[in-house]
Coordinates of C-alpha atoms in Angstrom, one line a residue:
Chain N
M13 CA -1.3 16.3 -31.0
S14 CA -4.9 16.0 -32.0
D15 CA -7.6 17.9 -30.2
R16 CA -9.6 14.9 -29.2
E17 CA -6.8 14.1 -26.7
F18 CA -7.9 16.5 -24.1
S19 CA -10.8 18.6 -25.1
S20 CA -13.4 16.3 -26.5
N21 CA -12.8 13.1 -24.7
D22 CA -12.4 13.3 -21.0
D23 CA -11.3 9.7 -20.8
L24 CA -8.2 10.5 -22.6
S25 CA -6.7 12.9 -20.1
L26 CA -5.5 12.2 -16.6
P27 CA -7.8 12.5 -13.6
K28 CA -7.4 16.0 -12.2
A29 CA -7.6 14.9 -8.6
T30 CA -4.8 12.4 -9.0
V31 CA -2.6 14.9 -10.8
Q32 CA -3.3 17.5 -8.1
K33 CA -2.4 15.1 -5.3
I34 CA 0.9 14.2 -7.0
I35 CA 1.7 17.9 -7.4
T36 CA 1.1 18.5 -3.7
E37 CA 3.3 15.6 -2.9
I38 CA 6.1 17.1 -5.0
L39 CA 5.4 20.6 -3.8
P40 CA 4.2 20.3 -0.2
Y41 CA 3.0 23.2 1.9
S42 CA 6.4 23.4 3.5
S43 CA 8.0 24.3 0.2
G44 CA 6.1 27.6 0.3
Q45 CA 5.1 27.2 -3.3
T46 CA 1.8 26.5 -4.8
F47 CA 0.9 25.3 -8.2
S48 CA -1.7 27.3 -10.0
K49 CA -4.6 25.8 -11.8
D50 CA -3.6 26.8 -15.2
A51 CA -0.1 25.4 -14.6
R52 CA -1.7 22.1 -13.6
D53 CA -3.9 22.0 -16.7
L54 CA -0.9 22.6 -18.8
L55 CA 1.0 19.9 -16.9
M56 CA -1.7 17.5 -17.6
E57 CA -1.6 18.2 -21.3
C58 CA 2.2 17.7 -21.2
C59 CA 1.7 14.4 -19.4
V60 CA -0.7 13.1 -21.9
E61 CA 1.6 14.2 -24.7
F62 CA 4.4 12.4 -22.9
I63 CA 2.4 9.1 -22.8
T64 CA 1.6 9.5 -26.4
L65 CA 5.2 10.1 -27.4
I66 CA 6.5 7.2 -25.4
S67 CA 3.9 4.8 -26.6
S68 CA 4.2 5.8 -30.3
E69 CA 8.0 5.5 -30.1
A70 CA 7.7 2.1 -28.3
N71 CA 5.2 1.1 -30.9
D72 CA 7.6 1.9 -33.7
I73 CA 10.3 -0.1 -32.0
S74 CA 8.1 -3.1 -31.5
E75 CA 7.0 -2.9 -35.1
K76 CA 10.6 -3.0 -36.3
E77 CA 11.0 -6.1 -34.3
A78 CA 7.9 -7.5 -36.0
K79 CA 6.2 -7.8 -32.6
K80 CA 2.5 -7.2 -32.2
T81 CA 2.6 -6.4 -28.6
I82 CA 4.4 -3.5 -27.0
A83 CA 6.5 -4.9 -24.2
C84 CA 8.4 -3.3 -21.4
E85 CA 11.7 -3.5 -23.2
H86 CA 10.2 -1.4 -26.0
V87 CA 9.3 1.2 -23.5
E88 CA 12.7 1.0 -22.1
R89 CA 14.3 1.6 -25.4
A90 CA 11.9 4.4 -26.3
L91 CA 12.8 6.2 -23.1
R92 CA 16.5 5.9 -23.9
D93 CA 16.0 7.1 -27.5
L94 CA 13.9 10.1 -26.4
G95 CA 16.4 11.3 -23.8
F96 CA 14.7 9.9 -20.7
G97 CA 17.4 7.3 -20.0
D98 CA 17.6 8.2 -16.4
Y99 CA 14.0 7.0 -15.8
I100 CA 14.9 3.5 -16.9
P101 CA 16.2 2.0 -13.6
D102 CA 13.1 3.0 -11.7
V103 CA 10.8 1.9 -14.5
L104 CA 12.4 -1.5 -14.7
A105 CA 12.3 -1.9 -11.0
V106 CA 8.6 -1.3 -11.0
A107 CA 8.0 -3.6 -13.9
E108 CA 10.1 -6.3 -12.2
E109 CA 8.1 -6.0 -9.1
H110 CA 4.9 -6.4 -11.0
K111 CA 6.2 -9.5 -12.8
E112 CA 7.1 -11.0 -9.4
Q113 CA 3.6 -10.3 -8.2
L114 CA 2.1 -12.0 -11.3
K115 CA 4.4 -15.0 -10.9
S116 CA 3.4 -15.6 -7.3
R117 CA -0.2 -15.2 -8.1
E118 CA -0.1 -17.6 -11.0
K119 CA 1.7 -20.2 -8.9
K120 CA -1.2 -20.2 -6.5
Q121 CA -3.8 -20.5 -9.2
S122 CA -2.4 -23.2 -11.3
K123 CA -1.2 -26.0 -9.1
M124 CA -3.2 -28.4 -11.1
E125 CA -1.9 -27.1 -14.4
Q126 CA 1.7 -27.2 -13.1
S127 CA 1.5 -30.9 -12.7
G128 CA 1.5 -31.2 -16.4
L129 CA -1.0 -34.1 -16.3
S130 CA -4.4 -34.4 -17.9
E131 CA -7.5 -34.4 -15.8
E132 CA -8.0 -38.1 -16.4
E133 CA -4.5 -38.9 -15.3
L134 CA -5.0 -36.9 -12.1
L135 CA -8.3 -38.6 -11.4
R136 CA -6.7 -42.0 -11.8
Q137 CA -3.9 -41.0 -9.4
Q138 CA -6.4 -39.8 -6.9
Q139 CA -8.2 -43.1 -7.0
E140 CA -5.0 -45.0 -6.6
L141 CA -4.2 -42.9 -3.5
F142 CA -7.6 -43.7 -2.1
R143 CA -7.0 -47.4 -2.7
S144 CA -3.6 -47.5 -1.1
A145 CA -4.9 -45.5 1.9
T146 CA -7.7 -48.0 2.3
E147 CA -5.3 -50.9 2.1
K148 CA -3.1 -49.3 4.7
Y149 CA -6.0 -48.8 7.0
N150 CA -7.2 -52.3 6.7
A151 CA -3.8 -53.8 7.1
A152 CA -3.1 -52.1 10.4
P153 CA -6.3 -51.3 12.2
E154 CA -6.2 -50.2 15.7
Chain R
M30 CA -0.8 14.3 69.0
T31 CA 2.2 13.6 71.2
D32 CA 2.2 17.1 72.5
Q33 CA -1.4 16.9 73.1
D34 CA -0.6 14.0 75.4
N35 CA 1.7 16.3 77.3
S36 CA -0.8 19.0 77.9
Y37 CA -4.3 17.5 77.6
R38 CA -4.0 14.1 79.1
P39 CA -4.4 15.1 82.7
R40 CA -7.6 17.1 81.8
S41 CA -9.3 14.8 79.3
P42 CA -9.5 11.1 80.1
D43 CA -11.6 10.5 77.0
F44 CA -8.7 11.3 74.7
S45 CA -6.4 8.8 76.2
S46 CA -9.0 6.1 75.7
F47 CA -9.3 7.2 72.1
Q48 CA -5.6 6.8 71.7
S49 CA -5.6 3.3 72.8
N50 CA -8.3 2.4 70.4
F51 CA -6.5 4.1 67.5
P52 CA -3.5 1.7 66.8
P53 CA -5.6 -1.4 65.8
P54 CA -7.2 0.2 62.6
A55 CA -3.7 1.5 61.6
A56 CA -2.8 -2.0 60.4
T57 CA -5.7 -2.1 57.9
S58 CA -5.6 1.4 56.5
P59 CA -2.2 3.0 56.9
T60 CA -2.7 5.9 54.6
Y61 CA -5.8 7.1 56.4
Q62 CA -4.0 6.7 59.7
F63 CA -1.2 8.8 58.5
T64 CA -3.1 12.0 57.8
P65 CA -4.3 12.9 61.3
L66 CA -0.7 12.5 62.6
A67 CA 0.6 14.8 59.9
H68 CA -2.1 17.3 60.7
H69 CA -1.3 17.3 64.3
A70 CA 2.4 17.5 63.7
S71 CA 2.1 20.7 61.5
Y72 CA -0.3 22.1 64.0
D73 CA 2.1 21.5 66.8
A74 CA 5.0 22.8 64.9
S75 CA 3.5 26.2 64.2
P76 CA 5.3 28.7 66.4
F77 CA 2.1 30.2 67.7
F78 CA 1.1 27.2 69.5
T79 CA 4.3 25.8 70.7
P80 CA 4.8 28.0 73.8
Q81 CA 1.5 26.8 75.1
Y82 CA 2.1 23.1 74.6
H83 CA 5.8 22.8 75.4
Q84 CA 7.3 23.4 78.7
Q85 CA 10.8 23.3 77.1
P86 CA 11.5 26.3 74.9
A87 CA 14.8 24.8 73.7
A88 CA 13.0 21.9 72.0
T89 CA 10.7 24.2 70.2
Q90 CA 13.5 26.1 68.6
Q91 CA 14.9 23.0 67.2
Y92 CA 12.1 22.0 64.9
V93 CA 10.4 25.2 64.0
P94 CA 12.7 26.4 61.2
P95 CA 12.1 23.5 58.7
F96 CA 8.4 23.8 59.0
S97 CA 6.5 23.2 55.8
P98 CA 3.0 21.8 55.9
S99 CA 2.7 20.9 52.2
Y100 CA 4.9 17.8 52.2
R101 CA 3.9 14.6 53.8
A102 CA 7.4 13.3 54.4
Q103 CA 8.4 16.5 56.2
D104 CA 5.4 16.4 58.3
F105 CA 6.2 12.9 59.2
D106 CA 9.7 14.0 60.0
M107 CA 8.4 16.6 62.3
A108 CA 6.0 14.2 63.9
R109 CA 9.0 12.0 64.7
R110 CA 10.9 14.9 66.1
S111 CA 8.0 16.0 68.2
S112 CA 7.6 12.4 69.4
R113 CA 11.2 12.4 70.4
I114 CA 10.6 15.6 72.4
A115 CA 7.6 14.1 73.9
R116 CA 9.6 11.1 74.9
A117 CA 12.1 13.2 76.5
T118 CA 9.6 15.2 78.5
E119 CA 6.9 12.6 79.3
A120 CA 8.9 9.4 79.1
D121 CA 5.8 7.6 77.8
P122 CA 7.0 6.3 74.4
A123 CA 5.1 3.0 74.2
P124 CA 2.0 4.1 72.1
E125 CA 4.0 6.6 70.0
S126 CA 6.7 4.3 68.8
K127 CA 4.2 1.7 67.7
Y128 CA 2.2 4.3 66.0
L129 CA 5.1 5.9 64.1
E130 CA 6.7 2.7 62.9
E131 CA 3.5 1.4 61.3
P132 CA 2.9 4.0 58.7
S133 CA 6.6 4.1 57.7
E134 CA 6.4 0.5 56.5
P135 CA 3.4 0.6 54.1
E136 CA 4.6 3.9 52.6
A137 CA 7.2 2.3 50.4
P138 CA 5.2 -0.5 48.9
E139 CA 2.3 1.8 48.3
E140 CA 4.4 4.0 46.0
V141 CA 5.8 1.0 44.1
A142 CA 2.3 -0.2 43.5
E143 CA 1.4 3.2 42.1
Y144 CA 4.4 3.4 39.8
E145 CA 4.4 -0.1 38.4
P146 CA 1.3 -0.1 36.2
E147 CA 2.3 3.2 34.6
P148 CA 5.1 2.0 32.3
K149 CA 3.1 -0.4 30.1
P150 CA 4.9 -3.1 28.1
E151 CA 6.2 -1.7 24.8
P152 CA 3.6 -1.5 22.1
E153 CA 4.1 -3.6 19.1
E154 CA 5.6 -1.9 16.1
P155 CA 2.9 -0.4 13.9
E156 CA 2.4 -2.1 10.6
L157 CA 3.9 -0.5 7.6
P158 CA 1.2 2.0 6.5
I159 CA 1.5 2.0 2.7
K160 CA 3.2 -0.5 0.5
E161 CA 4.5 2.1 -2.0
E162 CA 6.1 4.0 0.8
V163 CA 8.5 1.2 1.6
K164 CA 10.4 1.4 -1.7
S165 CA 11.8 4.9 -2.0
R166 CA 13.0 5.9 -5.4
P167 CA 16.3 7.4 -6.0
G168 CA 14.7 9.6 -8.7
E169 CA 14.8 13.1 -7.3
G170 CA 14.5 12.3 -3.7
I171 CA 10.8 12.8 -4.0
E172 CA 8.4 10.2 -3.0
V173 CA 5.1 10.0 -4.8
R174 CA 2.6 7.7 -3.2
T175 CA -0.3 8.5 -5.4
K176 CA -0.4 6.3 -8.4
F177 CA -2.0 6.9 -11.8
P178 CA -4.8 4.6 -12.8
V179 CA -3.2 2.0 -15.0
A180 CA -6.3 1.5 -17.1
R181 CA -6.4 5.2 -17.9
I182 CA -2.8 5.1 -19.0
K183 CA -3.4 2.2 -21.2
R184 CA -6.4 3.9 -22.8
I185 CA -4.3 7.0 -23.5
M186 CA -1.6 4.9 -25.0
Q187 CA -4.1 3.1 -27.3
A188 CA -5.8 6.3 -28.3
D189 CA -3.1 6.4 -30.9
E190 CA -4.5 4.3 -33.7
D191 CA -1.1 2.9 -34.6
V192 CA -0.6 1.4 -31.2
G193 CA -1.9 -2.1 -31.1
K194 CA -1.6 -4.6 -28.3
V195 CA 0.1 -3.6 -25.1
A196 CA 1.6 -6.0 -22.7
Q197 CA 0.2 -6.1 -19.2
V198 CA 3.3 -4.6 -17.6
T199 CA 3.7 -1.8 -20.2
P200 CA 1.2 0.6 -18.8
I201 CA 2.7 0.2 -15.4
A202 CA 6.1 0.9 -16.7
V203 CA 4.8 4.0 -18.6
S204 CA 2.9 5.1 -15.5
K205 CA 6.2 5.0 -13.6
A206 CA 8.0 6.9 -16.3
L207 CA 5.1 9.5 -16.3
E208 CA 5.5 9.9 -12.6
L209 CA 9.2 10.7 -12.9
F210 CA 8.4 13.0 -15.8
M211 CA 5.9 14.9 -13.7
I212 CA 8.3 15.2 -10.9
S213 CA 10.9 16.7 -13.2
L214 CA 8.4 19.1 -14.8
V215 CA 7.0 20.3 -11.5
T216 CA 10.4 20.7 -10.0
K217 CA 11.7 22.7 -12.9
A218 CA 8.6 24.9 -13.0
A219 CA 8.9 25.5 -9.3
K220 CA 12.5 26.4 -9.7
E221 CA 11.6 28.8 -12.5
A222 CA 9.0 30.4 -10.2
K223 CA 11.5 30.7 -7.4
D224 CA 14.0 32.4 -9.7
R225 CA 11.3 35.0 -10.4
N226 CA 10.5 35.4 -6.7
S227 CA 7.1 33.9 -7.1
K228 CA 5.6 31.6 -4.6
R229 CA 3.0 30.6 -7.1
V230 CA 3.9 28.4 -10.0
T231 CA 2.1 29.5 -13.1
A232 CA 1.6 28.1 -16.6
S233 CA 4.2 30.5 -17.9
H234 CA 6.8 29.3 -15.4
L235 CA 6.1 25.8 -16.6
K236 CA 6.4 27.0 -20.2
H237 CA 9.8 28.6 -19.5
A238 CA 11.0 25.5 -17.8
V239 CA 9.9 23.4 -20.8
A240 CA 11.5 25.7 -23.3
K241 CA 14.8 25.5 -21.6
D242 CA 15.1 21.7 -22.0
E243 CA 15.8 20.2 -25.3
V244 CA 14.5 16.9 -24.3
L245 CA 11.1 18.5 -23.8
D246 CA 10.9 19.8 -27.4
F247 CA 8.0 17.5 -28.1
L248 CA 5.9 19.8 -25.9
A249 CA 6.6 22.8 -28.0
D250 CA 3.2 22.8 -29.6
I251 CA 1.5 22.6 -26.3
I252 CA 3.4 25.4 -24.6
A253 CA 3.1 27.6 -27.6
K254 CA -0.5 28.1 -26.7
V255 CA 0.4 29.6 -23.3
P256 CA 0.7 33.4 -23.5
D257 CA 3.9 34.9 -22.3
Q258 CA 2.4 38.0 -20.7
P259 CA 0.9 36.6 -17.5
S260 CA 4.3 35.9 -16.2
R261 CA 5.4 39.6 -16.4
K262 CA 2.1 40.7 -15.2
Q263 CA 2.4 38.3 -12.4
D264 CA 5.7 39.7 -11.3
D265 CA 4.0 43.0 -10.4
D266 CA 1.1 41.5 -8.6
G267 CA -0.9 38.3 -8.9
S268 CA -3.0 38.6 -12.1
D269 CA -6.6 38.8 -11.3
Q270 CA -7.8 35.8 -13.2
N271 CA -5.3 33.6 -11.6
E272 CA -6.1 34.9 -8.2
G273 CA -9.7 34.0 -8.7
K274 CA -9.0 30.6 -9.9
R275 CA -6.7 30.0 -7.0
K276 CA -9.4 30.9 -4.5
R277 CA -11.6 28.2 -5.9
G278 CA -8.7 25.8 -5.5
G279 CA -8.8 26.4 -1.8
R280 CA -5.1 26.0 -1.1
R281 CA -3.2 29.1 -0.4
P282 CA -0.4 29.0 2.1
K283 CA 1.2 31.7 0.1
E284 CA 0.8 34.6 2.6
D285 CA 2.1 32.6 5.5
N286 CA 5.1 30.9 4.1
S287 CA 7.8 33.0 2.6
D288 CA 10.7 31.0 1.3

């Protein structure tokens, strides 16, 4: 680890409040146990180190595959190689959920793109529809 | 009232005229009508007055025992009994029978009207409060609703110069893995503290927990900085520095809960 990770750059550590919240969710009042501040700070360092470890491992894997982008599958393999295989099902479930969300969002955005037609073609189709509608209207007026 | 008829009617002609006027309003307001009767009934039933009003001592003995002025229904009962006695003695039942039947009818519907509005239609099921809560994880049986900021995770990942582009899903996947990692670390440290009879999980507990696990070897450098001593010191009594820090933290259910 390099010292810039936690001491010099605050951006490169986890937000304390969030970490504290999660700790109290894991160790609620009812457990009768409290997590001391120094333990929390150490935990945060460990967490940052964990992220660094996973991402560097995933990066190595992706580089071996000659990929420029670290994908979810690289993280998955990194987790397995590093002995965190039991995290994989949950991680994949979350990733899948996110993909589903993206899909549904994209579908809504790009109805026009989905048609696979150019703008000119779409315009022409629209004009045709207008024309046919006008004809229908004229043919059978009330 | 009925007994009053017995004793007072010969003396006071005003009262009888009042009686004849009384029944008509009874139809409009039955509840109001009811109270004077009950009052009279209890008054009549009390043993101190009965000898004066009643010529027949046998009748008095019949209805004195169940006397209880608090309950309306019982008062009503007594009123009926006294009316029966009055009928037997005076043989003038015409005004009483009318009077008594009237309040008995509205009594029932009145109660229904009171009870019906109370049980309201079932409220609609509340909406699911938080999206994350719905999907519980099999992880360790612990639900963590708080999420890490994905942007921060990505930045930490890319702090490593070697790490280049990262897919959009990747930080989310890493953040989930981190969550599980944290659960395991906190749980292990808490267990370590428990084994040492400490309600407070300290850095040294975490250190020991990490040292026990081979998978966590990558944390060796970090935990090496943590001194071993506080843990032993802490077994005797909470070390002073930690105690001070904890007070600032503001959360201390330690004294109350012993597990």
